Amino acid sequence: MLSKEIGLKNNRDQIVQTILSGQADKVFIPKINQQYFSLMASVGLDAYSVKFVSSGLKKMVGEAAYIFSFLRQLFKPQKAIYNVNIDDIKYIASTVIVTNGKYYGGKYICAAYASIKEQKLYVILNKAEGRKSALGFFIALIRNKISECENVEIIPAKNVIITATECAPVQVDGDYFGDLPVTISSSENSINLVMPNS
């Protein structure tokens, strides 16, 4: 996912060229519960899908295993409702994505104005509940039309606290992180990251 954010293709020659002569630029890496992560954290259906994905199926079919896991979770009972405190303003949502980058899963645009070069997070909230809303949210996401959804709000942020009505998982950069509550914050300091030349 990070490679997509900086414009680095899965190409051996470009990777070598970037290492040898790429340009170092300042980027801001966010924290979740005081641990650094690369780009994205979320709670909701995708976090359940990540937590319960079959490792055996993942070895067999790769990323498609997450789709099967998502569909299984979609037809299970209603998931938790999330209480989200964004810079001391409170919201309620059924899905929450917190990101400092544009892309979800390295492919789909979820926060068009986000940049790892800025000391800012973006929070994507799906405020509607139910299976139909959850499915519509992720269909819009993979069609790069999440910002057009009626029940979705995208909010710039510095600090985010997420709790829930019940125990619920969190995924970070595509891996299961643990369960709520979590505190997510933009980085106080930048680091240098070598990127491909423009």
PDB file of C-alpha atoms in Angstrom:
ATOM      1  CA  MET A   1       0.000   0.000   0.000  1.00  0.00           C
ATOM      2  CA  LEU A   2       2.799   2.406   0.856  1.00  0.00           C
ATOM      3  CA  SER A   3       4.418   1.779  -2.528  1.00  0.00           C
ATOM      4  CA  LYS A   4       1.220   2.947  -4.236  1.00  0.00           C
ATOM      5  CA  GLU A   5       1.175   6.107  -2.139  1.00  0.00           C
ATOM      6  CA  ILE A   6       4.696   7.085  -3.205  1.00  0.00           C
ATOM      7  CA  GLY A   7       4.344   5.996  -6.832  1.00  0.00           C
ATOM      8  CA  LEU A   8       6.670   2.999  -6.603  1.00  0.00           C
ATOM      9  CA  LYS A   9       5.685   0.213  -8.987  1.00  0.00           C
ATOM     10  CA  ASN A  10       6.298  -3.484  -8.439  1.00  0.00           C
ATOM     11  CA  ASN A  11       9.156  -3.290 -10.897  1.00  0.00           C
ATOM     12  CA  ARG A  12      12.680  -4.429 -10.079  1.00  0.00           C
ATOM     13  CA  ASP A  13      14.396  -1.793 -12.206  1.00  0.00           C
ATOM     14  CA  GLN A  14      12.401   1.070 -10.694  1.00  0.00           C
ATOM     15  CA  ILE A  15      12.985  -0.224  -7.162  1.00  0.00           C
ATOM     16  CA  VAL A  16      16.746  -0.407  -7.742  1.00  0.00           C
ATOM     17  CA  GLN A  17      16.766   3.024  -9.369  1.00  0.00           C
ATOM     18  CA  THR A  18      14.817   4.477  -6.457  1.00  0.00           C
ATOM     19  CA  ILE A  19      17.280   3.028  -3.937  1.00  0.00           C
ATOM     20  CA  LEU A  20      20.246   4.375  -5.888  1.00  0.00           C
ATOM     21  CA  SER A  21      19.009   7.807  -6.881  1.00  0.00           C
ATOM     22  CA  GLY A  22      15.572   8.394  -5.375  1.00  0.00           C
ATOM     23  CA  GLN A  23      14.717  11.603  -3.559  1.00  0.00           C
ATOM     24  CA  ALA A  24      14.348  11.649   0.232  1.00  0.00           C
ATOM     25  CA  ASP A  25      11.214  13.457   1.369  1.00  0.00           C
ATOM     26  CA  LYS A  26       9.588  14.038   4.745  1.00  0.00           C
ATOM     27  CA  VAL A  27       6.541  11.945   5.596  1.00  0.00           C
ATOM     28  CA  PHE A  28       4.408  11.669   8.721  1.00  0.00           C
ATOM     29  CA  ILE A  29       3.698   8.223  10.179  1.00  0.00           C
ATOM     30  CA  PRO A  30       0.633   7.967  12.467  1.00  0.00           C
ATOM     31  CA  LYS A  31       0.298   6.126  15.759  1.00  0.00           C
ATOM     32  CA  ILE A  32      -2.307   3.753  17.124  1.00  0.00           C
ATOM     33  CA  ASN A  33      -2.147   3.194  20.876  1.00  0.00           C
ATOM     34  CA  GLN A  34       1.350   4.701  20.730  1.00  0.00           C
ATOM     35  CA  GLN A  35       2.538   2.196  18.073  1.00  0.00           C
ATOM     36  CA  TYR A  36       3.539   3.503  14.659  1.00  0.00           C
ATOM     37  CA  PHE A  37       1.791   2.180  11.555  1.00  0.00           C
ATOM     38  CA  SER A  38       2.095   2.944   7.855  1.00  0.00           C
ATOM     39  CA  LEU A  39      -1.195   4.140   6.432  1.00  0.00           C
ATOM     40  CA  MET A  40      -4.532   2.885   7.618  1.00  0.00           C
ATOM     41  CA  ALA A  41      -6.558   1.536  10.507  1.00  0.00           C
ATOM     42  CA  SER A  42     -10.222   0.588  10.460  1.00  0.00           C
ATOM     43  CA  VAL A  43     -13.064  -0.958  12.381  1.00  0.00           C
ATOM     44  CA  GLY A  44     -16.175  -2.540  10.969  1.00  0.00           C
ATOM     45  CA  LEU A  45     -16.848  -5.314   8.505  1.00  0.00           C
ATOM     46  CA  ASP A  46     -13.370  -5.213   6.974  1.00  0.00           C
ATOM     47  CA  ALA A  47     -11.719  -5.562  10.386  1.00  0.00           C
ATOM     48  CA  TYR A  48     -13.871  -8.620  11.148  1.00  0.00           C
ATOM     49  CA  SER A  49     -12.953 -10.009   7.726  1.00  0.00           C
ATOM     50  CA  VAL A  50      -9.239  -9.551   8.387  1.00  0.00           C
ATOM     51  CA  LYS A  51      -9.435 -11.094  11.858  1.00  0.00           C
ATOM     52  CA  PHE A  52     -11.316 -14.194  10.706  1.00  0.00           C
ATOM     53  CA  VAL A  53      -9.771 -14.763   7.276  1.00  0.00           C
ATOM     54  CA  SER A  54      -8.700 -18.366   6.740  1.00  0.00           C
ATOM     55  CA  SER A  55      -4.911 -18.626   6.625  1.00  0.00           C
ATOM     56  CA  GLY A  56      -5.179 -21.857   4.621  1.00  0.00           C
ATOM     57  CA  LEU A  57      -7.460 -20.260   2.040  1.00  0.00           C
ATOM     58  CA  LYS A  58      -5.179 -17.220   1.930  1.00  0.00           C
ATOM     59  CA  LYS A  59      -2.253 -19.466   0.974  1.00  0.00           C
ATOM     60  CA  MET A  60      -4.339 -21.036  -1.792  1.00  0.00           C
ATOM     61  CA  VAL A  61      -6.050 -18.031  -3.373  1.00  0.00           C
ATOM     62  CA  GLY A  62      -4.189 -14.988  -2.018  1.00  0.00           C
ATOM     63  CA  GLU A  63      -6.146 -11.744  -1.648  1.00  0.00           C
ATOM     64  CA  ALA A  64      -9.372 -13.431  -2.788  1.00  0.00           C
ATOM     65  CA  ALA A  65      -9.518 -15.042   0.670  1.00  0.00           C
ATOM     66  CA  TYR A  66     -10.437 -11.640   2.102  1.00  0.00           C
ATOM     67  CA  ILE A  67     -13.429 -11.439  -0.242  1.00  0.00           C
ATOM     68  CA  PHE A  68     -14.708 -14.819   0.986  1.00  0.00           C
ATOM     69  CA  SER A  69     -14.164 -13.722   4.580  1.00  0.00           C
ATOM     70  CA  PHE A  70     -15.983 -10.444   3.919  1.00  0.00           C
ATOM     71  CA  LEU A  71     -19.010 -12.263   2.489  1.00  0.00           C
ATOM     72  CA  ARG A  72     -19.106 -14.635   5.468  1.00  0.00           C
ATOM     73  CA  GLN A  73     -19.006 -11.728   7.914  1.00  0.00           C
ATOM     74  CA  LEU A  74     -21.641  -9.814   5.943  1.00  0.00           C
ATOM     75  CA  PHE A  75     -24.289 -12.439   6.711  1.00  0.00           C
ATOM     76  CA  LYS A  76     -23.476 -12.773  10.393  1.00  0.00           C
ATOM     77  CA  PRO A  77     -25.473 -10.837  13.024  1.00  0.00           C
ATOM     78  CA  GLN A  78     -25.179  -7.051  13.205  1.00  0.00           C
ATOM     79  CA  LYS A  79     -21.744  -5.878  14.252  1.00  0.00           C
ATOM     80  CA  ALA A  80     -20.838  -3.304  16.884  1.00  0.00           C
ATOM     81  CA  ILE A  81     -21.749   0.368  16.650  1.00  0.00           C
ATOM     82  CA  TYR A  82     -18.737   2.640  17.024  1.00  0.00           C
ATOM     83  CA  ASN A  83     -18.395   5.784  19.085  1.00  0.00           C
ATOM     84  CA  VAL A  84     -15.839   8.021  17.408  1.00  0.00           C
ATOM     85  CA  ASN A  85     -14.290  11.082  19.028  1.00  0.00           C
ATOM     86  CA  ILE A  86     -12.601  13.213  16.355  1.00  0.00           C
ATOM     87  CA  ASP A  87     -10.726  16.160  17.848  1.00  0.00           C
ATOM     88  CA  ASP A  88     -13.261  16.289  20.710  1.00  0.00           C
ATOM     89  CA  ILE A  89     -16.326  16.072  18.456  1.00  0.00           C
ATOM     90  CA  LYS A  90     -18.396  12.904  18.850  1.00  0.00           C
ATOM     91  CA  TYR A  91     -19.844  10.763  16.049  1.00  0.00           C
ATOM     92  CA  ILE A  92     -21.537   7.368  15.745  1.00  0.00           C
ATOM     93  CA  ALA A  93     -20.763   5.046  12.823  1.00  0.00           C
ATOM     94  CA  SER A  94     -21.013   1.450  11.631  1.00  0.00           C
ATOM     95  CA  THR A  95     -17.680   1.573   9.776  1.00  0.00           C
ATOM     96  CA  VAL A  96     -14.658   3.759  10.484  1.00  0.00           C
ATOM     97  CA  ILE A  97     -11.503   4.117   8.386  1.00  0.00           C
ATOM     98  CA  VAL A  98      -8.644   6.304   9.631  1.00  0.00           C
ATOM     99  CA  THR A  99      -5.937   7.009   7.087  1.00  0.00           C
ATOM    100  CA  ASN A 100      -3.091   9.342   6.212  1.00  0.00           C
ATOM    101  CA  GLY A 101      -3.031   8.136   2.594  1.00  0.00           C
ATOM    102  CA  LYS A 102      -5.327   8.248  -0.415  1.00  0.00           C
ATOM    103  CA  TYR A 103      -5.672   4.550  -1.056  1.00  0.00           C
ATOM    104  CA  TYR A 104      -7.552   1.710   0.596  1.00  0.00           C
ATOM    105  CA  GLY A 105      -5.924  -1.672   0.025  1.00  0.00           C
ATOM    106  CA  GLY A 106      -3.397  -0.066  -2.299  1.00  0.00           C
ATOM    107  CA  LYS A 107      -5.982   0.151  -5.101  1.00  0.00           C
ATOM    108  CA  TYR A 108      -9.028   2.198  -4.206  1.00  0.00           C
ATOM    109  CA  ILE A 109      -9.272   5.899  -3.415  1.00  0.00           C
ATOM    110  CA  CYS A 110     -10.874   6.494  -0.024  1.00  0.00           C
ATOM    111  CA  ALA A 111      -9.519   9.944   0.907  1.00  0.00           C
ATOM    112  CA  ALA A 112      -8.638  11.901  -2.212  1.00  0.00           C
ATOM    113  CA  TYR A 113      -7.040  14.817  -0.344  1.00  0.00           C
ATOM    114  CA  ALA A 114      -4.909  12.762   2.041  1.00  0.00           C
ATOM    115  CA  SER A 115      -1.128  12.796   1.797  1.00  0.00           C
ATOM    116  CA  ILE A 116       1.568  11.079   3.826  1.00  0.00           C
ATOM    117  CA  LYS A 117       3.541  14.303   3.469  1.00  0.00           C
ATOM    118  CA  GLU A 118       1.010  16.162   5.631  1.00  0.00           C
ATOM    119  CA  GLN A 119       0.604  15.996   9.397  1.00  0.00           C
ATOM    120  CA  LYS A 120      -3.056  15.131   9.086  1.00  0.00           C
ATOM    121  CA  LEU A 121      -5.355  12.131   9.208  1.00  0.00           C
ATOM    122  CA  TYR A 122      -8.651  11.602   7.425  1.00  0.00           C
ATOM    123  CA  VAL A 123     -11.551   9.727   9.011  1.00  0.00           C
ATOM    124  CA  ILE A 124     -14.138   8.063   6.776  1.00  0.00           C
ATOM    125  CA  LEU A 125     -17.395   7.370   8.612  1.00  0.00           C
ATOM    126  CA  ASN A 126     -20.270   5.237   7.373  1.00  0.00           C
ATOM    127  CA  LYS A 127     -23.141   6.490   9.518  1.00  0.00           C
ATOM    128  CA  ALA A 128     -25.801   4.075   8.258  1.00  0.00           C
ATOM    129  CA  GLU A 129     -26.350   0.642   9.778  1.00  0.00           C
ATOM    130  CA  GLY A 130     -27.202  -2.761   8.365  1.00  0.00           C
ATOM    131  CA  ARG A 131     -25.955  -5.219   5.757  1.00  0.00           C
ATOM    132  CA  LYS A 132     -27.257  -3.233   2.789  1.00  0.00           C
ATOM    133  CA  SER A 133     -25.432  -0.113   3.929  1.00  0.00           C
ATOM    134  CA  ALA A 134     -22.212  -2.014   4.640  1.00  0.00           C
ATOM    135  CA  LEU A 135     -22.273  -3.689   1.231  1.00  0.00           C
ATOM    136  CA  GLY A 136     -23.060  -0.387  -0.495  1.00  0.00           C
ATOM    137  CA  PHE A 137     -20.211   1.311   1.350  1.00  0.00           C
ATOM    138  CA  PHE A 138     -17.609  -1.184   0.159  1.00  0.00           C
ATOM    139  CA  ILE A 139     -18.989  -1.321  -3.383  1.00  0.00           C
ATOM    140  CA  ALA A 140     -18.672   2.466  -3.530  1.00  0.00           C
ATOM    141  CA  LEU A 141     -15.159   2.147  -2.140  1.00  0.00           C
ATOM    142  CA  ILE A 142     -13.957  -0.239  -4.844  1.00  0.00           C
ATOM    143  CA  ARG A 143     -15.607   1.995  -7.478  1.00  0.00           C
ATOM    144  CA  ASN A 144     -13.694   5.016  -6.100  1.00  0.00           C
ATOM    145  CA  LYS A 145     -17.001   6.739  -5.309  1.00  0.00           C
ATOM    146  CA  ILE A 146     -16.961   6.651  -1.530  1.00  0.00           C
ATOM    147  CA  SER A 147     -17.179  10.446  -1.284  1.00  0.00           C
ATOM    148  CA  GLU A 148     -20.504  10.346  -3.163  1.00  0.00           C
ATOM    149  CA  CYS A 149     -22.263   8.124  -0.608  1.00  0.00           C
ATOM    150  CA  GLU A 150     -25.140   9.844   1.135  1.00  0.00           C
ATOM    151  CA  ASN A 151     -24.380   8.459   4.602  1.00  0.00           C
ATOM    152  CA  VAL A 152     -20.598   8.843   4.442  1.00  0.00           C
ATOM    153  CA  GLU A 153     -18.652  11.711   5.963  1.00  0.00           C
ATOM    154  CA  ILE A 154     -14.915  12.310   5.458  1.00  0.00           C
ATOM    155  CA  ILE A 155     -13.323  14.425   8.184  1.00  0.00           C
ATOM    156  CA  PRO A 156      -9.737  15.723   8.549  1.00  0.00           C
ATOM    157  CA  ALA A 157      -8.335  15.015  12.004  1.00  0.00           C
ATOM    158  CA  LYS A 158      -5.389  15.108  14.373  1.00  0.00           C
ATOM    159  CA  ASN A 159      -6.628  12.765  17.096  1.00  0.00           C
ATOM    160  CA  VAL A 160      -9.229   9.997  16.971  1.00  0.00           C
ATOM    161  CA  ILE A 161     -10.569   7.803  19.771  1.00  0.00           C
ATOM    162  CA  ILE A 162     -12.739   4.804  18.864  1.00  0.00           C
ATOM    163  CA  THR A 163     -14.797   2.743  21.294  1.00  0.00           C
ATOM    164  CA  ALA A 164     -17.701   0.371  20.681  1.00  0.00           C
ATOM    165  CA  THR A 165     -20.877  -1.047  22.160  1.00  0.00           C
ATOM    166  CA  GLU A 166     -19.184  -4.470  22.323  1.00  0.00           C
ATOM    167  CA  CYS A 167     -15.775  -6.067  21.852  1.00  0.00           C
ATOM    168  CA  ALA A 168     -14.710  -5.441  18.252  1.00  0.00           C
ATOM    169  CA  PRO A 169     -11.536  -5.998  16.209  1.00  0.00           C
ATOM    170  CA  VAL A 170      -9.254  -3.434  14.612  1.00  0.00           C
ATOM    171  CA  GLN A 171      -7.249  -3.953  11.429  1.00  0.00           C
ATOM    172  CA  VAL A 172      -4.073  -1.977  10.732  1.00  0.00           C
ATOM    173  CA  ASP A 173      -2.415  -1.991   7.306  1.00  0.00           C
ATOM    174  CA  GLY A 174      -4.254  -5.201   6.399  1.00  0.00           C
ATOM    175  CA  ASP A 175      -3.447  -7.159   9.572  1.00  0.00           C
ATOM    176  CA  TYR A 176      -5.421  -7.848  12.736  1.00  0.00           C
ATOM    177  CA  PHE A 177      -4.180  -5.413  15.407  1.00  0.00           C
ATOM    178  CA  GLY A 178      -6.313  -6.252  18.441  1.00  0.00           C
ATOM    179  CA  ASP A 179      -9.599  -5.087  19.876  1.00  0.00           C
ATOM    180  CA  LEU A 180     -11.059  -1.707  20.774  1.00  0.00           C
ATOM    181  CA  PRO A 181     -10.656   0.821  22.287  1.00  0.00           C
ATOM    182  CA  VAL A 182      -7.934   2.576  20.308  1.00  0.00           C
ATOM    183  CA  THR A 183      -6.482   6.056  20.129  1.00  0.00           C
ATOM    184  CA  ILE A 184      -5.080   7.129  16.765  1.00  0.00           C
ATOM    185  CA  SER A 185      -3.057  10.283  16.275  1.00  0.00           C
ATOM    186  CA  SER A 186      -1.115  12.041  13.572  1.00  0.00           C
ATOM    187  CA  SER A 187       2.643  11.924  13.966  1.00  0.00           C
ATOM    188  CA  GLU A 188       4.409  14.628  15.933  1.00  0.00           C
ATOM    189  CA  ASN A 189       7.611  14.251  13.928  1.00  0.00           C
ATOM    190  CA  SER A 190       8.454  13.439  10.316  1.00  0.00           C
ATOM    191  CA  ILE A 191      10.819  10.805   8.970  1.00  0.00           C
ATOM    192  CA  ASN A 192      12.726  10.759   5.690  1.00  0.00           C
ATOM    193  CA  LEU A 193      11.501   8.311   3.060  1.00  0.00           C
ATOM    194  CA  VAL A 194      13.230   7.686  -0.257  1.00  0.00           C
ATOM    195  CA  MET A 195      10.758   8.002  -3.137  1.00  0.00           C
ATOM    196  CA  PRO A 196      10.940   7.619  -6.909  1.00  0.00           C
ATOM    197  CA  ASN A 197      11.966  10.765  -8.760  1.00  0.00           C
ATOM    198  CA  SER A 198       8.995  12.571 -10.297  1.00  0.00           C
TER     199      SER A 198
END
